[in-house]
Structures are given as structure tokens and as C-alpha cells.
Amino acid sequence: MSLASHVISSSLSLSKTDVQSILILLYKLVKLSKASLQYMQYDYNYNYIPPLAMTGALPLPVIKIQVPIQELPNLKWVLSVAQKITLLLVNDTLTNFPNSADSNVSYGIDADAESNSSAIDSQVEALQDMEQTIKDAETCEDLEKIALNLASITQEITEEIVSHNPSNIVSFDTQEISEFEEHLNRIDEEFELHEFHKEPGNIEFLAPFSLEDSITDLLSSAFKKIIDSDAKLLELKESKPCSMDVDFSTHESAMNPSIEDYNKLFVKIPLPQISSRFKEDLVFGYMQVAGPNPLMLEQVLQHEKPLEISNEQYQKIVGIPNDSLEAARQEGRLYKADYSKLKNMENGSFPNQQKYIYSPLALFVVPPASNPSRSLLPLAIQCQAEYPVFTPLDGENWAIAKSIVQMADSNYHELVSHLGRTHLFIEPFVIATKRRLPANHHLRILLEPHFEGTILINYGAHQLLIADRRQVDALLASTIESDRQLTVQAAQDYLHHFNDAMFPKTLTSRGVDNISQLPEYPYRDDGLLIWNAIHQWVSAYLSSYYISGQQILADQALQNWAKELISQQGGRLQNFGEDASGTIKTLDYLIDAVSTIIFTASAQHAAVNFAQGELMTYAPAFPLASYSPAPTNPDEQGDFMSMLPPIEQAKTQLKVTYLLGSVYYTQLGQYSNSYFKSKPQISSALATFQNQLKGIEKEITQRNRTRIMPYKFLLPSQIPQSINI
């Protein structure tokens, strides 16, 4: 089992065995920080997710991950993941033991319990504050202190929960805890017995700091304390409360859950703002331009008639005098979200219940320029071809139709926009860069910070995340075979049409680049600020090395890189280069191509990834599957609640999306390599880039004050350099 697989898959179900496995693997990673090994070769593997180009490598000793040694994560990353897993364990445990929970979110707990919760509240707050402390760490000594503090706080929280629930606790299984500690000791022995060769000149792959053995030993000891504390918290989570807590437990409502039951899953993880607004039509429309997947909206062309509604219906829905559906079409104010790519997906049933996936078509309108508000409004939804068309006039069936759109959007988001068009799209560039550009080549130096962690996290994706009978199979609506097929098609769509994947072109191709027609589009507007800043930085950087096209053509390493990208024995791209030949001829094209790579690895991934933690943790707003058929009779009202995931599925969705959407490691524009400061022209350009990002942060913050809901996912401070989660 690989670390990445467990981090982004096994651990997320939070079964005892799975979490123990991830804790053990995190500890092994820290132990590996003492070793620098000769497992550095990058090869291609086309069998992981056929026929996509992925990274092949020999299995690493002890830990057995098949990635080059340089791709193992930084210790800051490991500690960030440990902090989030601890917070998830605390939240999960407190759903079982409400007497320890904050009364503000635990629904009717008595006054004594409220006073008892203050200690845990402060400890959880300290646990949450560690996220910034980890980011600010500058030395291994800093990391050691943070690790010891994390272990201490976890232990204190466990003790507080026990002390506040003495009658509810099943005794700790001391034998199991002892066996777990013995397992850690055996790992220590295994590492001592294994002969690690340190070679001069090898890359320091596990930390940005120079690691002395004595400091590394202290870090190992500190991490061991974290693992031990989490293991005890895990034992507590597995304890079953007595019957006095049944009223609070989600298990009683498992068969017929209410919205409140879904809200109760959030104890120390904040209840998302979307929970109180997801039923609003205005917010439903806003999610198309500022949600987890703001990539679907397309302008309806003048000759198109995607869904027919009468002028009478239009007037009742929109309520704007002298406006009509035809006027909106002619003025370019009519938009659609078409999920027809999902039409061949097969309904899933894993793990134990029938699920349904649909390929809906949704119609939206922007009010005319004379209207005070020009926010996108939903008009009509067809859940599947040949199904009835529902409008906001259709009561419960309209709520169901919106839920089906959000379900389809969530599946498209995870498989296409997220996994296919960021993670798997970027990997061929990582491999070709490592194989064809020398370590001192200026393009490799620029790109490497934007590739950190990608190979490892993608290895986890194909090993378990999209493997049979794992989390994607359990949570998403279709079969895992259909999921994998759609993901491959999505990645190839971008890899085979690279020149069309540049951010401004994607907006133009969907007809959403006209601000007067579509004035409210946070993803577009904030994204263009980031794109332009990246493009200017890349232009300034590359212009300091290349003056003419002749220099670019003469750069043999650069041309070999491009040739490998399009080779069938390489990255398998198509439509790369000015004439799609795989040859880079001009500086302008190189700037566009490199900007696309960096934007996708940083901003684009941030936009689709971190919305998971902010929005998709809440299953009623973003169900990952439908659990009842869509209504087919417009004269019969359906049951909205029956469409939603069961509580246990919602709980797993919370854990998966929270962890994937809450680990922030590195920040766009913050390059640690001293190379960027050694050349005055580059140093000046970097300072300009960083100042631009600060200005963009202020501008987006100002914009968010007047938006329907703040759009935070493209704040520069919230954009990592690379795809590392």
C-alpha cells in the first residue's frame, strides 16, 4: 500500500485499520528523512490508467512506494496532513460523545456539558491554529516543537472527552494500543537494519532544511508521539456511547435523515455557509460561476433552443417587464450547463445501495442591463433527455431537479475538471521535465516548484482512489469502470488539444468572456487576474534567456523536451507547438505554453480542489450520488430528501472532501530556490510578480464584499504552487 493511496483514500473512510495504516505510513515517511537513496530514475508507465502517461519507478525500500525518491513529500506536508487527520478524528469522535462538544453546534446539550466543553474548545482552536504555525516553520527545530505540541493537544483532547463522558466510555483496548506501539518499534528496527547509502550531491527530498541526524531523531520521536496520540484518539472514536446519547446520534436517523441530521456531522469542523442557502435559486445559479466546478456554463447560440419554456412561464420566473426568452437569446444573455458527457455512465451500487446518475441540461438567464441585479438565474432543468422539463414553478420537483444538477456537477467536477484536467493533465510535463531538461536548465528551475508533490499524489489516485471498491467507487454515482473511462477521456481532451487548454481560450470557447453579457463570474474575473500575473512573470523570466526564435530553436534540451511530450513513447500530447508539430519556434508560444502549465498546476487546481473543503463537505448541497430515481411525471411531486446520500455516506463525503480541500502547502509566487534571487533581472521580475499577487489579493477581497457569497478559491494566499493534495 502506498502512502499517497492511504492519505487520499484509505484514511478517509476512517475505519480503525485504515487510519492505523496511514499513521504508520506517515511515521515511515519521517524515518525516511534520514536517508538519501539512489532511486531517482523517471520512467513512463502506461498501465496505471491506460493509455495515459504516468510515472514509473522501482519500489522504494521499506515503504515500497513506486515513485522516484525525490517525489517523497516535504516534512511540512506530512505534518500538515497529520494535523488535518487529527482534526477529522476529533470531529468524528465528538459526534459520538456530544457531552464534550460545543453547545453551539451540538443541538440542545445541557448547561453542565456546555461548561465542560470550554477546555476542548480551546484545545481544538489551538489545533486549528497549527495550520498557520506549520506554514511559518523555518527550521527542523520548529517542526519538532509543532509535532510535540500536536501530540500533546491530541492527548489532552482525548483525556477531556473521557473525563466528560465517564459513563459512556468503553475501556480503551490497552492490548491493541500496546500492539500498535510495538508496530512502531518494529519500524524503528527495520530502518536500523536497512542499509541506507548517503551519496554526496543527492537532492534533499524530504525537507527544505539541512537535516542532521540528531535533529532528525528528535523529529522522528516527536512524530512518534503524534502517531501514538492519534491511535488513542482512534480507540476512543471506536468506543460506543451508551443509550443516553441515542437522541443525538446520527444512527437513529439513518433511515430517514433530516437536514438537521446532516448538520450534526459538523462538530468541530465548521458547518459550511452553503448549508443555510443551498435551496435558494439565486445561490444555485451562483454555483455555476463561483462553485466547485465553474467550468460548465456555455452561452446559448442564437440558433439554439436547448429547453423550451413559454413566455408566460418566463415572466413568472424572472418577473422583469418587457423581457423575454427570445430577447435574452438574441442579446447573448441565455446560458446552459450541459452534462451530456455523463449520458453513457452506468448507475452504480457500491457499497450496498442503488445509486443513480443523470446527464441533465440546465438553462440560465442574465437579466437585461436595465435591471438592478444581473445575477445568473435558473430557468429550467431537464434531468435527462426525454424527461420532463421542470422550472422554479414546479415545487418539490424543482428542488429535486436542482439536486440532480448538483449531483451531476459534482461527479463531473471530481472526474473531469479535477482529476482529469489538472492532476493527470500535468503529470506528462513533470516526467518530461525531469527526463529531458538538465537540473540547471532555466525552464526546469522555473517549473520544478510547480510540480512538487504531483507524482506522489497521482500515484495514490491510481493505486486506490479510483481503484475498485474504494472511495470514488463508494461515493460517486456511477460504476468505477465508467468513472475511470470518463477521467481518461477528460485528460485526453486537454492533452490532445493543448493549445485550446489555455485559460483565456477556454473562456472564449464557451462564450463566457463578455462581461457585459455575463457580468457576474468570479472564477473568470479572478482567474484572469491570476493568469495575467503569471503570464507577465513567465514572460519576464523567459525573456531574460531568449531574445529570438533562433535561440529557442537552437536550445536542444528545450526541443527534446517538446518532442518527448508529443511522443507515443513519452507524454502522448497532441496539438503542442505553434503548428501542432511538437516544435517550439517562438518566444510568444513558449510563454503561453509555460503559463498554461503553471496556471493549471497552481490556480486552476486551487479553484477546483479547495472548493471541496469549503462547499462539498455538505452533502445536501453537493450530493455525490442520487439515491432515488428522477421524477418522470410532472403531475406527481417527488421527495427531495430521498435523493440525498445516507448519513454514513454523507459522513464519509465530509471526511474525503475536507481533507482533500483543506491541506494548503506552499503558496503561489513564493519560490525558495536562491537561484531566483541571484540574477538581478529575474529577482526584479519576481518582486513584481509577488507585488502583483498582493494587489490581486486586495482586489479579490474587495470584490468579495459585494458578491452573493465570497469566492475565496483564487485568493493568491490560498493558491499553492503545485498539485500536492
Tab-separated table of C-alpha atoms in Angstrom, residues 425-653:
chain	number	residue	atom	x	y	z
A	425	PHE	CA	-3.009	16.670	-17.384
A	426	ILE	CA	0.088	17.925	-15.551
A	427	GLU	CA	1.938	14.637	-14.977
A	428	PRO	CA	3.403	14.214	-18.503
A	429	PHE	CA	5.026	17.632	-18.149
A	430	VAL	CA	6.582	16.581	-14.849
A	431	ILE	CA	8.121	13.421	-16.317
A	432	ALA	CA	9.437	15.097	-19.472
A	433	THR	CA	10.926	17.943	-17.435
A	434	LYS	CA	12.762	15.534	-15.125
A	435	ARG	CA	13.985	13.381	-18.024
A	436	ARG	CA	14.885	15.914	-20.729
A	437	LEU	CA	15.838	19.186	-19.065
A	438	PRO	CA	19.152	19.297	-17.169
A	439	ALA	CA	18.921	20.244	-13.497
A	440	ASN	CA	20.464	23.649	-14.227
A	441	HIS	CA	18.244	24.444	-17.220
A	442	HIS	CA	16.342	27.689	-16.650
A	443	LEU	CA	12.975	26.196	-17.677
A	444	ARG	CA	13.356	23.260	-15.310
A	445	ILE	CA	14.301	25.626	-12.482
A	446	LEU	CA	11.145	27.643	-13.158
A	447	LEU	CA	8.823	24.639	-13.451
A	448	GLU	CA	10.023	22.354	-10.656
A	449	PRO	CA	8.349	24.261	-7.785
A	450	HIS	CA	5.067	23.893	-9.675
A	451	PHE	CA	5.467	20.110	-9.900
A	452	GLU	CA	6.235	19.356	-6.252
A	453	GLY	CA	4.112	16.521	-4.886
A	454	THR	CA	2.163	15.851	-8.083
A	455	ILE	CA	3.636	12.463	-8.959
A	456	LEU	CA	3.125	11.148	-5.431
A	457	ILE	CA	-0.465	12.319	-5.131
A	458	ASN	CA	-1.293	10.951	-8.595
A	459	TYR	CA	0.288	7.630	-7.646
A	460	GLY	CA	-2.168	7.478	-4.776
A	461	ALA	CA	-5.041	8.280	-7.118
A	462	HIS	CA	-4.466	5.341	-9.433
A	463	GLN	CA	-3.425	2.919	-6.680
A	464	LEU	CA	-6.530	3.234	-4.555
A	465	LEU	CA	-8.648	6.340	-5.044
A	466	ILE	CA	-10.060	5.240	-8.410
A	467	ALA	CA	-9.459	1.555	-7.771
A	468	ASP	CA	-12.281	-0.953	-7.457
A	469	ARG	CA	-14.277	-0.838	-4.223
A	470	ARG	CA	-12.560	2.258	-2.843
A	471	GLN	CA	-13.761	5.776	-2.034
A	472	VAL	CA	-14.630	7.005	-5.540
A	473	ASP	CA	-16.486	3.759	-6.168
A	474	ALA	CA	-18.378	4.180	-2.892
A	475	LEU	CA	-19.202	7.873	-3.079
A	476	LEU	CA	-19.783	8.755	-6.726
A	477	ALA	CA	-22.933	7.837	-8.610
A	478	SER	CA	-21.627	5.598	-11.375
A	479	THR	CA	-19.615	2.390	-11.557
A	480	ILE	CA	-15.865	2.681	-11.127
A	481	GLU	CA	-15.366	1.444	-14.699
A	482	SER	CA	-17.464	4.328	-16.027
A	483	ASP	CA	-15.634	6.750	-13.729
A	484	ARG	CA	-12.206	5.712	-14.995
A	485	GLN	CA	-13.309	5.879	-18.615
A	486	LEU	CA	-14.651	9.416	-18.206
A	487	THR	CA	-11.475	10.531	-16.413
A	488	VAL	CA	-9.259	9.235	-19.217
A	489	GLN	CA	-11.417	10.941	-21.843
A	490	ALA	CA	-11.232	14.203	-19.896
A	491	ALA	CA	-7.450	14.114	-19.580
A	492	GLN	CA	-7.013	13.235	-23.253
A	493	ASP	CA	-9.364	16.026	-24.284
A	494	TYR	CA	-6.873	18.532	-22.861
A	495	LEU	CA	-3.690	16.598	-23.661
A	496	HIS	CA	-4.758	16.142	-27.289
A	497	HIS	CA	-5.842	19.782	-27.635
A	498	PHE	CA	-3.180	21.507	-25.591
A	499	ASN	CA	-3.375	24.800	-27.453
A	500	ASP	CA	-7.071	25.061	-26.624
A	501	ALA	CA	-6.475	24.494	-22.901
A	502	MET	CA	-5.032	27.964	-22.272
A	503	PHE	CA	-7.248	29.744	-19.754
A	504	PRO	CA	-8.411	32.720	-21.868
A	505	LYS	CA	-9.213	30.371	-24.769
A	506	THR	CA	-11.369	28.162	-22.548
A	507	LEU	CA	-13.483	31.192	-21.655
A	508	THR	CA	-13.835	32.301	-25.268
A	509	SER	CA	-14.737	28.810	-26.470
A	510	ARG	CA	-17.655	28.687	-24.012
A	511	GLY	CA	-18.814	32.197	-24.892
A	512	VAL	CA	-18.443	33.473	-21.335
A	513	ASP	CA	-15.747	36.107	-21.882
A	514	ASN	CA	-18.118	39.047	-22.464
A	515	ILE	CA	-18.544	40.950	-19.195
A	516	SER	CA	-21.490	42.998	-20.460
A	517	GLN	CA	-23.443	39.820	-21.241
A	518	LEU	CA	-22.330	37.879	-18.142
A	519	PRO	CA	-21.254	40.492	-15.588
A	520	GLU	CA	-21.033	38.216	-12.539
A	521	TYR	CA	-18.470	35.428	-12.956
A	522	PRO	CA	-15.948	35.347	-10.064
A	523	TYR	CA	-13.998	32.358	-11.436
A	524	ARG	CA	-13.451	34.164	-14.748
A	525	ASP	CA	-12.722	37.580	-13.294
A	526	ASP	CA	-10.383	36.449	-10.507
A	527	GLY	CA	-8.817	33.820	-12.750
A	528	LEU	CA	-7.880	36.401	-15.375
A	529	LEU	CA	-6.103	38.471	-12.729
A	530	ILE	CA	-4.010	35.430	-11.784
A	531	TRP	CA	-3.452	34.370	-15.409
A	532	ASN	CA	-2.202	37.807	-16.420
A	533	ALA	CA	0.169	37.992	-13.444
A	534	ILE	CA	1.582	34.524	-14.177
A	535	HIS	CA	1.884	35.332	-17.878
A	536	GLN	CA	3.817	38.543	-17.161
A	537	TRP	CA	6.135	36.738	-14.725
A	538	VAL	CA	6.821	33.902	-17.176
A	539	SER	CA	7.376	36.420	-19.977
A	540	ALA	CA	9.895	38.407	-17.944
A	541	TYR	CA	11.681	35.245	-16.793
A	542	LEU	CA	11.983	33.588	-20.206
A	543	SER	CA	12.818	36.866	-21.964
A	544	SER	CA	15.962	37.059	-19.869
A	545	TYR	CA	17.191	33.876	-21.620
A	546	TYR	CA	15.711	34.062	-25.104
A	547	ILE	CA	15.703	37.071	-27.408
A	548	SER	CA	14.775	35.435	-30.693
A	549	GLY	CA	13.107	32.371	-32.145
A	550	GLN	CA	16.508	31.227	-33.393
A	551	GLN	CA	17.708	30.874	-29.800
A	552	ILE	CA	14.674	28.795	-28.933
A	553	LEU	CA	15.142	26.513	-31.944
A	554	ALA	CA	18.818	26.161	-31.031
A	555	ASP	CA	18.059	25.082	-27.447
A	556	GLN	CA	18.378	21.344	-27.959
A	557	ALA	CA	17.269	20.449	-24.430
A	558	LEU	CA	14.101	22.507	-24.848
A	559	GLN	CA	13.299	20.918	-28.212
A	560	ASN	CA	13.961	17.423	-26.827
A	561	TRP	CA	11.537	18.240	-24.015
A	562	ALA	CA	8.875	19.234	-26.530
A	563	LYS	CA	9.496	16.168	-28.704
A	564	GLU	CA	9.172	13.842	-25.720
A	565	LEU	CA	5.893	15.467	-24.752
A	566	ILE	CA	4.291	14.540	-28.096
A	567	SER	CA	5.975	11.152	-28.469
A	568	GLN	CA	3.899	7.986	-28.118
A	569	GLN	CA	6.797	6.717	-26.005
A	570	GLY	CA	6.621	9.917	-23.969
A	571	GLY	CA	3.852	12.239	-22.816
A	572	ARG	CA	1.433	11.459	-25.677
A	573	LEU	CA	0.319	15.071	-26.155
A	574	GLN	CA	-1.152	16.354	-29.391
A	575	ASN	CA	-1.593	19.859	-30.776
A	576	PHE	CA	1.535	21.094	-28.959
A	577	GLY	CA	3.643	23.775	-30.632
A	578	GLU	CA	2.596	26.639	-32.900
A	579	ASP	CA	1.797	24.270	-35.758
A	580	ALA	CA	0.984	21.285	-33.510
A	581	SER	CA	4.228	19.609	-34.614
A	582	GLY	CA	5.873	19.442	-31.198
A	583	THR	CA	8.486	22.025	-32.154
A	584	ILE	CA	8.582	25.306	-30.234
A	585	LYS	CA	9.519	28.104	-32.623
A	586	THR	CA	8.759	31.391	-30.902
A	587	LEU	CA	9.151	33.006	-27.519
A	588	ASP	CA	5.487	34.015	-27.514
A	589	TYR	CA	4.354	30.412	-27.826
A	590	LEU	CA	6.783	29.212	-25.154
A	591	ILE	CA	5.462	31.872	-22.774
A	592	ASP	CA	1.852	30.827	-23.457
A	593	ALA	CA	2.643	27.128	-23.013
A	594	VAL	CA	4.598	27.562	-19.780
A	595	SER	CA	1.949	29.940	-18.416
A	596	THR	CA	-0.696	27.283	-19.118
A	597	ILE	CA	1.303	24.648	-17.252
A	598	ILE	CA	1.906	26.885	-14.230
A	599	PHE	CA	-1.661	28.237	-14.153
A	600	THR	CA	-3.120	24.715	-14.301
A	601	ALA	CA	-0.810	23.381	-11.593
A	602	SER	CA	-1.495	26.298	-9.271
A	603	ALA	CA	-4.604	28.430	-9.803
A	604	GLN	CA	-6.774	26.019	-11.800
A	605	HIS	CA	-6.170	23.193	-9.353
A	606	ALA	CA	-6.826	25.520	-6.419
A	607	ALA	CA	-10.157	26.575	-7.932
A	608	VAL	CA	-11.440	23.015	-8.265
A	609	ASN	CA	-9.706	21.459	-5.260
A	610	PHE	CA	-10.258	23.775	-2.324
A	611	ALA	CA	-13.945	24.279	-3.017
A	612	GLN	CA	-14.219	20.689	-1.806
A	613	GLY	CA	-13.370	21.705	1.754
A	614	GLU	CA	-15.467	24.864	1.716
A	615	LEU	CA	-18.574	23.625	-0.127
A	616	MET	CA	-18.617	19.928	-0.989
A	617	THR	CA	-18.313	18.694	2.586
A	618	TYR	CA	-22.041	19.390	2.834
A	619	ALA	CA	-23.833	16.517	1.100
A	620	PRO	CA	-27.337	18.072	0.842
A	621	ALA	CA	-25.898	20.900	-1.268
A	622	PHE	CA	-23.488	18.766	-3.299
A	623	PRO	CA	-24.620	15.119	-3.267
A	624	LEU	CA	-22.110	12.831	-4.946
A	625	ALA	CA	-24.883	10.448	-5.989
A	626	SER	CA	-28.673	10.391	-6.218
A	627	TYR	CA	-30.371	7.658	-4.220
A	628	SER	CA	-33.836	7.765	-5.822
A	629	PRO	CA	-34.868	7.953	-9.483
A	630	ALA	CA	-35.529	11.351	-11.027
A	631	PRO	CA	-39.217	12.273	-11.359
A	632	THR	CA	-40.746	11.400	-14.710
A	633	ASN	CA	-44.305	12.571	-14.087
A	634	PRO	CA	-44.617	16.360	-13.801
A	635	ASP	CA	-48.010	15.954	-12.131
A	636	GLU	CA	-46.602	13.995	-9.174
A	637	GLN	CA	-44.392	15.621	-6.550
A	638	GLY	CA	-41.239	13.719	-5.644
A	639	ASP	CA	-39.383	13.559	-2.318
A	640	PHE	CA	-36.248	15.701	-2.175
A	641	MET	CA	-34.830	14.062	0.974
A	642	SER	CA	-34.990	10.591	-0.589
A	643	MET	CA	-32.495	11.738	-3.236
A	644	LEU	CA	-29.762	12.528	-0.703
A	645	PRO	CA	-26.918	10.231	0.407
A	646	PRO	CA	-27.446	8.210	3.590
A	647	ILE	CA	-25.894	9.729	6.706
A	648	GLU	CA	-22.922	7.355	6.707
A	649	GLN	CA	-22.187	8.241	3.082
A	650	ALA	CA	-22.506	11.931	3.945
A	651	LYS	CA	-20.065	11.454	6.803
A	652	THR	CA	-17.520	9.811	4.510
A	653	GLN	CA	-18.037	12.566	1.936
